[in-house]
Each structure stands twice: as C-alpha cells, then as structure tokens.
Coordinates of C-alpha atoms in Angstrom, one line a residue:
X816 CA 41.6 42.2 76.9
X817 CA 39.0 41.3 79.6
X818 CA 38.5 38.0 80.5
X819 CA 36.0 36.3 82.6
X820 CA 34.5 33.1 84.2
X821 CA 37.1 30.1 85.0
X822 CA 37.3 26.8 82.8
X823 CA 35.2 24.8 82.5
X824 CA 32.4 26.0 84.7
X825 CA 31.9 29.1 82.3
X826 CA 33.6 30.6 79.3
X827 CA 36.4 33.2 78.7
X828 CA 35.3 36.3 77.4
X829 CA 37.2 39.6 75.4
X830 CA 36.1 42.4 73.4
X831 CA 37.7 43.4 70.2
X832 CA 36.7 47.5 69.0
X833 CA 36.7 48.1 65.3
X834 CA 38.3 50.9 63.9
X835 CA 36.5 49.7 60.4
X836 CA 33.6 47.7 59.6
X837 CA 33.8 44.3 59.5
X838 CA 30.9 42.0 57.9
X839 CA 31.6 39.0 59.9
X840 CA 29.3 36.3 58.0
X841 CA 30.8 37.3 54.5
X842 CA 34.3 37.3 55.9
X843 CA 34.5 33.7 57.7
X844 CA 32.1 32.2 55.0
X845 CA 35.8 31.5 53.6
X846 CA 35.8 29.0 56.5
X847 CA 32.7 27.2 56.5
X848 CA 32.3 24.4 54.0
X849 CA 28.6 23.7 53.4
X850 CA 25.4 25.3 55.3
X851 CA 25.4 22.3 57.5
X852 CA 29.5 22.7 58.4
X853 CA 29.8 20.9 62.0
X854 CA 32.7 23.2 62.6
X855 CA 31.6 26.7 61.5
X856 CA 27.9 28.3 62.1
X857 CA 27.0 31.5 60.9
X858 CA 23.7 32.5 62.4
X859 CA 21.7 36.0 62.8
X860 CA 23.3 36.7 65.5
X861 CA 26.3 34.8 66.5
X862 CA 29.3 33.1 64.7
X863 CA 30.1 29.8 66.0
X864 CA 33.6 27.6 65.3
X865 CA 35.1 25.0 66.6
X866 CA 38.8 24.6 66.1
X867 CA 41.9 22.8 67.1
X868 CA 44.8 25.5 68.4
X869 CA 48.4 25.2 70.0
X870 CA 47.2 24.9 73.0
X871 CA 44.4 22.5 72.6
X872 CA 40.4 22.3 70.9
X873 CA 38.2 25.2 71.5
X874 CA 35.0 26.5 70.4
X875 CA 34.3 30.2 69.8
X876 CA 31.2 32.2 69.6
X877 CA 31.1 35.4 68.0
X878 CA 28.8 38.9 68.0
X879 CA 28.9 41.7 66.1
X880 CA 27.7 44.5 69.0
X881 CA 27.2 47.6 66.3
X882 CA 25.8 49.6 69.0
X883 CA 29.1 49.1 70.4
X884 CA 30.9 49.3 67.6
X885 CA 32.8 46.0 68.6
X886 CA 32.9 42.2 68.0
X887 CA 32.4 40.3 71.7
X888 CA 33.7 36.9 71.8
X889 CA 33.6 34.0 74.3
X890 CA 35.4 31.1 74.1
X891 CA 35.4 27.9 75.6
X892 CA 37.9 24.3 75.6
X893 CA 42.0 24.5 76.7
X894 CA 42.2 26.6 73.6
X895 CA 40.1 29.3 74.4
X896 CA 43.0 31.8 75.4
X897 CA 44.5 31.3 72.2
X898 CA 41.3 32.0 70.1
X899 CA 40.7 35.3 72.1
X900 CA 44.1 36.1 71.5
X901 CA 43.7 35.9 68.0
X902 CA 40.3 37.4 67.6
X903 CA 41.5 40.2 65.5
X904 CA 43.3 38.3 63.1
X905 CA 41.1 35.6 62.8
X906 CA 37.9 38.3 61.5
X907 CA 40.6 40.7 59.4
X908 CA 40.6 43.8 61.7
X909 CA 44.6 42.8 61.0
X910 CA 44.0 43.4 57.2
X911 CA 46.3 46.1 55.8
X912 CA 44.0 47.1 52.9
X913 CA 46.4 50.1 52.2
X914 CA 48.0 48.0 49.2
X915 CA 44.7 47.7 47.8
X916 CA 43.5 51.1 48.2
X917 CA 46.7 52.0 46.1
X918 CA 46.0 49.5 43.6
X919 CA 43.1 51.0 43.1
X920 CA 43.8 55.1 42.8
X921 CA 45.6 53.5 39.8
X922 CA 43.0 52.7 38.2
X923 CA 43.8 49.3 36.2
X924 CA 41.4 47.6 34.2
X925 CA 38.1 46.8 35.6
X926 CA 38.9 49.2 38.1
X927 CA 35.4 50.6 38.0
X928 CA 33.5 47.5 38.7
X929 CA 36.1 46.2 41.3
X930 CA 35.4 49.9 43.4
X931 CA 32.3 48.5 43.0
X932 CA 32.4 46.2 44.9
X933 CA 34.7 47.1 47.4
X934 CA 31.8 49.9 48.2
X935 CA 29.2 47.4 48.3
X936 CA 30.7 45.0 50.5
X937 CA 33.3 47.4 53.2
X938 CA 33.4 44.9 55.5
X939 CA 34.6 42.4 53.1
X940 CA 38.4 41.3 55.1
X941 CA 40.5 38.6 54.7
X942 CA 40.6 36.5 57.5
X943 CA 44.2 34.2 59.1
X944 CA 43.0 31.1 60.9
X945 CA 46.7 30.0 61.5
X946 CA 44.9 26.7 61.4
X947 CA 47.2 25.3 58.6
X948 CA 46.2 21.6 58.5
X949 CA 42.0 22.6 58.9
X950 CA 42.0 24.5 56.1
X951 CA 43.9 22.3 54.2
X952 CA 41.5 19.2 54.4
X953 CA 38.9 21.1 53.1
X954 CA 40.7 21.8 50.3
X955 CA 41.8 18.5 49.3
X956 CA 38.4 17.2 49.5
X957 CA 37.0 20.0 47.2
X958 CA 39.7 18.9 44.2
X959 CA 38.1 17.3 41.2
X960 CA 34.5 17.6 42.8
X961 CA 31.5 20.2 43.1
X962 CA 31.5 21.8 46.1
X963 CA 27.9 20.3 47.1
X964 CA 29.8 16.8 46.5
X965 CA 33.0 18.1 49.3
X966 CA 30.7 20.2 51.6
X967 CA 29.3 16.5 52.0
X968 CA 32.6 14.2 52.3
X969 CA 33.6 17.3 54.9
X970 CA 30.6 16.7 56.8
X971 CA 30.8 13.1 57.0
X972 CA 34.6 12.8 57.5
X973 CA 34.3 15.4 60.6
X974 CA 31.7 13.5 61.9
X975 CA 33.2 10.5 61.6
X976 CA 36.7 11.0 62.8
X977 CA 36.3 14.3 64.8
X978 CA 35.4 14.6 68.5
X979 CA 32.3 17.0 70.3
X980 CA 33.6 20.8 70.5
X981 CA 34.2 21.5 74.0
X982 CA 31.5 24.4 74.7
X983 CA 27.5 24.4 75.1
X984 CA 26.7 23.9 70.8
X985 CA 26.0 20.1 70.9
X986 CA 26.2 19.8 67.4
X987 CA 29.2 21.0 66.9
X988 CA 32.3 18.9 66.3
X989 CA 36.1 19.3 66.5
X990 CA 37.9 19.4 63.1
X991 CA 39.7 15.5 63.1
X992 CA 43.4 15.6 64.1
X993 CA 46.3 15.1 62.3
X994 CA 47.1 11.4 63.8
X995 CA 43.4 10.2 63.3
X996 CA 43.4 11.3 59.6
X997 CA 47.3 10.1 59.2
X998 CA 45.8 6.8 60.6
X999 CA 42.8 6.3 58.8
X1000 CA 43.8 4.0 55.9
X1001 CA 42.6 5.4 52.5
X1002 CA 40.5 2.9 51.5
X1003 CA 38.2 3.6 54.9
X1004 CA 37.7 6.8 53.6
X1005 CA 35.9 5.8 50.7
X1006 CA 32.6 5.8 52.9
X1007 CA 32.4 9.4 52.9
X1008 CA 32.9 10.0 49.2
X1009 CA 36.8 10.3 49.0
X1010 CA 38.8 7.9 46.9
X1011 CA 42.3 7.2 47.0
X1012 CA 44.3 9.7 45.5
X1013 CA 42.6 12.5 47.8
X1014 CA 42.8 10.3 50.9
X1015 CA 46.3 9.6 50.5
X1016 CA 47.2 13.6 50.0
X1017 CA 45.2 13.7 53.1
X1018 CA 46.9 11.4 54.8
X1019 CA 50.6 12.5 53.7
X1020 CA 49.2 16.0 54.9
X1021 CA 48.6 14.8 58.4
X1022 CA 51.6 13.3 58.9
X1023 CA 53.5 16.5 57.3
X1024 CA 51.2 18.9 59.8
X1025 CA 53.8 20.0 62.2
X1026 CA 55.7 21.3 59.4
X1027 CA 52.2 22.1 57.2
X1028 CA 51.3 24.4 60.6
X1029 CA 55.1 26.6 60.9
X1030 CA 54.0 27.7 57.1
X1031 CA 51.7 30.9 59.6
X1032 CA 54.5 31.9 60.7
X1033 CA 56.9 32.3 57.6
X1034 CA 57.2 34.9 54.5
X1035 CA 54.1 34.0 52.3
X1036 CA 56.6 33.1 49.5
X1037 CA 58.1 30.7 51.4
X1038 CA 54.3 29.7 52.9
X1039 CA 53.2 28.5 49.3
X1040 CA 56.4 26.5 48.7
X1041 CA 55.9 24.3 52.1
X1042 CA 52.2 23.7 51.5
X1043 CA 53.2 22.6 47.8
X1044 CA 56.0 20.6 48.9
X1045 CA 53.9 17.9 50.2
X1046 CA 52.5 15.9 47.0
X1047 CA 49.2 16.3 45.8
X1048 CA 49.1 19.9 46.8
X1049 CA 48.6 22.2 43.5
X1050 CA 48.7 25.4 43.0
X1051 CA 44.7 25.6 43.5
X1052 CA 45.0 23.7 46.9
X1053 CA 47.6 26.0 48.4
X1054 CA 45.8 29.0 47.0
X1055 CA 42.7 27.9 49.4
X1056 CA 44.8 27.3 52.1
X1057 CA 46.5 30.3 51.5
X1058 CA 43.9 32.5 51.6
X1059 CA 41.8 31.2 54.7
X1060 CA 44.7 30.2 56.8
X1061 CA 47.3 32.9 56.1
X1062 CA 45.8 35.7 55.2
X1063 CA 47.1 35.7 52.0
X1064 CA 45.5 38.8 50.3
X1065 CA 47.2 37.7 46.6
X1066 CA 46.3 33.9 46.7
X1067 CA 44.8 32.9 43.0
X1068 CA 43.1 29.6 42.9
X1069 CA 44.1 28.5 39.6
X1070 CA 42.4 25.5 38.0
X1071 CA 39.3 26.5 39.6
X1072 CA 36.1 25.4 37.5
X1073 CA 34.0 29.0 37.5
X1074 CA 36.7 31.1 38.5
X1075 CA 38.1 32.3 35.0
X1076 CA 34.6 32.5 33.5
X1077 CA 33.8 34.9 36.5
X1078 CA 36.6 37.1 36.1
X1079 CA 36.7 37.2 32.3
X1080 CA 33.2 38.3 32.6
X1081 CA 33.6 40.9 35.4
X1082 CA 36.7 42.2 34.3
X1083 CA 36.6 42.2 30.4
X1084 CA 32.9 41.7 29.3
X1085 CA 33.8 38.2 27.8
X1086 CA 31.7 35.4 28.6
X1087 CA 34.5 32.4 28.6
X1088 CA 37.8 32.5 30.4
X1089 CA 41.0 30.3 30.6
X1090 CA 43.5 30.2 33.6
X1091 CA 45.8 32.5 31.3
X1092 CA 43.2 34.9 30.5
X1093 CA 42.3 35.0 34.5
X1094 CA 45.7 35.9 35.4
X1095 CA 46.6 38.4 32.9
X1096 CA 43.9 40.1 33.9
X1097 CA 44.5 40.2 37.3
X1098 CA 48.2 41.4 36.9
X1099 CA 47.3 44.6 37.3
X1100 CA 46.1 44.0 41.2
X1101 CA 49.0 41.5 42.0
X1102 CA 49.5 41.7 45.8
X1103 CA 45.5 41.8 46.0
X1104 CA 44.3 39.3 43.5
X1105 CA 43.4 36.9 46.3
X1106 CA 40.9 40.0 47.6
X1107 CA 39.6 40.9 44.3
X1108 CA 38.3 37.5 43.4
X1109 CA 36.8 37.5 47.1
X1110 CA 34.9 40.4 45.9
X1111 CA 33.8 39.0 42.7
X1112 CA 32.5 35.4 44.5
X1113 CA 31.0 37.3 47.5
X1114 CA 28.7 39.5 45.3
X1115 CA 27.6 36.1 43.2
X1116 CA 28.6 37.8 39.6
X1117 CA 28.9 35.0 36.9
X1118 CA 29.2 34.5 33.5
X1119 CA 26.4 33.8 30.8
X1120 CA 25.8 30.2 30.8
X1121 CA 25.4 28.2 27.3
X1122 CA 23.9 25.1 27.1
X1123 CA 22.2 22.7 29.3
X1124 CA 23.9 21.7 32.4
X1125 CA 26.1 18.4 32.8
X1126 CA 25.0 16.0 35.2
X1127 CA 27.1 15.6 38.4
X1128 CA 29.5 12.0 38.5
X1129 CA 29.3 11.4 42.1
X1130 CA 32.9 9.3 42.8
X1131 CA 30.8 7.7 45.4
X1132 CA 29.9 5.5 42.9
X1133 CA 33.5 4.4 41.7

C-alpha cells in the first residue's frame, strides 16, 4: 500500500488491483440511502463516503482505473488509514464467491435465471462496512415506511445531528454518532419523520453501539443474535445490517414488502409471494440467499402488479 500527502494539508492515497471485476456503483448502492444520501455519492466517475471508523470520521473517494485494472482511493479525516486499510473489503474484492459458484453447478431451481444474472451483472460483490451502528440506523428508519419516506428521515436526521465530513466534498456530512442519537430524546425526532417506537430502537441502538460494533468481528451466527438482541431489531433489520455491514452473503430480509413477490416471480413464474414461499425457495442457495436476492433487486425484476396503487400514509402526519 502506497500512501501519500500528510494530514490534513492533503489526503492519503492507496491502490487496490482486481483480480476480478468489480462494478463499484452497483455494489455500494447497498450503502447509500436515497439519490441525495449526504454520506454516500456515486458519481460517473468517483465514489464518495463519509464514515465514522475506530480511529475517528473520514471521508473516502473512490475510482475505478479500468485501464489499470485497479480501484485508487484517497482518503481524508483521522480515519483515513483505517478506510485504506479496508479498501478491499469494503468494495467485495474479499468476497469468496466459491460457495456460490458451487451452488450453482448444482443446478437448483431457478438456477437458469439466477446464472442469469450473475453473467449480466459480474461485478455484482457484497460489500463489509464494519460500520455496525451506520448501517443500522438506516435500517431502523426504513421499518414500516417506503423507502422514498426513510431515504428522507435519513437525510434530515444526518443533517441535523451529523457533523461536515472532513475532506474537500462540502456537502457531505458525517453519519451522527452514537452519543448524539442516544441523546436525542425521541420525541425531537419527530421533525424528521420518525415517531417514537423507531426513535427509541434508535436510541437503545446507540447506547448498545460498542457492543452493536464487536458483532464484525464475530461468527455471523453469533452476529445476527447480538444485532437482534437489542429490542426492536427483527429479523428484516438485522438482515440489512447484515448484509451491508458484515458481509453477510446469506442475509434474507424477511418481512420485506416487494421482496417475496420478486422472488416468487423470478424464481417460480408466480406473481404473489409470502415470506414462506420466499424462503422455501431460496433453500436451495442457503449460504448465498443474501447474494441471490442482490441479484434479483440489482437487475429491477418485479412481479405483475394488480390493481391501482395505494396511496402513501406519510407518519409525518401522526
């Protein structure tokens, strides 16, 4: 790893070579929340985040150099050592897709349209922020809502309650910390569209972060059954964390609203799905679920809709 340029007159810089393609915009679209994220920009050329680490904020700008066949990366804040350090894992060039390759060769159900899609979209990975408590506020906020309704809350609550992203982006903004979301009282979070039983979840997860954030470094197993262990945490919330923060190739967001339609339809040619129907028919790729439904989202397949549509209940208005 090369580095360059001392802090803070100019940024640190490495290199990362790919042994495999990697389509950076579809693979950390997992992160951002919303085309106007303040913490994640995906742009032509560059990928932009800004991110709270073990050793402090930082904000990271990424570039795919194809000629080069590498990803370059330059990083700026008291964290920016720590993001270089874990370049590779945060874009998936650390994503053992041998499991799924396996899976595949067998030849389950739906096998053909999953191959698909795995050949359409080979740079597809699955990314490990290690940023436990980030990816969980997200989540939280996108429980009983659209996601248009929590890409908005995330906006407003970042902007709100987080700080400017060290770096040269001027929009960009720091996810809020732990003891600024753990002391914002829930009904003050009402303003951005949140009412109490997802601010106090947030709230009991910020005050649970130090032991939210040692879930990266244990067994997944064990992972899933800290992040549920703090109340108001389902199974649908710790799949989402799972999968963005940990890496977690098998993470199944169950309850999701679209998400058994989509795979009922993809998988067995049936236009409505249940959360039982979804996961019997992903049993066959168990160890890669999380990966196949990436696959299914990423290339925007969904059911035949019936019906006119229901208008949205905003809970701002509650």
């Amino acid at each position: 790893m090369s580095r360059a340029g001392p802090e803070p007159a100019g940024p640190l810089e490495t290199s990362l070579r790919l042994t495999a393609p990697i389509d950076l915009g579809r693979t950390l679209s997992l992160l951002r929340h919303g085309a106007a994220d303040p913490c994640v920009e995906l742009g032509d050329r560059f990928t932009w985040r800004a991110t709270r680490t073990p050793e402090g904020p930082a904000t990271q700008a990424i570039l795919a150099d194809r000629s080069a066949g590498a990803l370059r990366c330059w990083a700026w804040g008291p964290g920016a050592s720590w993001v270089l350090d874990h370049l590779g894992a945060l874009v998936g060039a650390d994503d053992d897709q041998d499991g799924f390759a396996t899976l595949l060769a067998a030849r389950p159900p739906g096998w053909q349209v999953v191959a698909r899609l795995a050949r359409r979209h080979p740079g597809l990975r699955v990314p490990r922020t290690s940023a436990v408590l980030e990816s969980t506020v997200p989540a939280v906020l996108g429980q009983r809502v659209t996601s248009l309704e929590a890409a908005r809350s995330h906006r407003e609550l970042t902007a709100a309650l987080g700080e400017p992203a060290p770096g040269p982006r001027r929009r960009m903004r720091l996810p809020p910390s732990a003891e600024r979301l753990a002391a914002t009282p829930s009904w003050a979070m009402h303003r951005f569209g949140i009412e109490r039983h997802r601010a106090e979840t947030i709230a009991r997860a910020a005050r649970a972060a130090t032991r939210l954030e040692e879930a990266s470094g244990l067994p997944l197993a064990d992972a899933r059954r800290r992040l549920r262990s703090v109340p108001g945490l389902g199974a649908w919330s710790a799949a989402e964390v799972a999968l963005a923060a940990l890496g977690d190739p098998d993470a199944v967001s169950v309850g999701d609203f679209h998400l058994p339609n989509q795979v009922a339809w993809a998988l067995a040619g049936i236009p409505r799905g249940d959360d039982r129907l979804m996961l019997e028919l992903l049993e066959p790729w168990r160890g890669q679920r999380g990966r196949v439904l990436r696959l299914l989202v990423t290339s925007g397949a969904t059911a035949p809709r019936f019906g006119p549509k229901q208008p949205i209940a905003s809970l701002r208005s509650m």
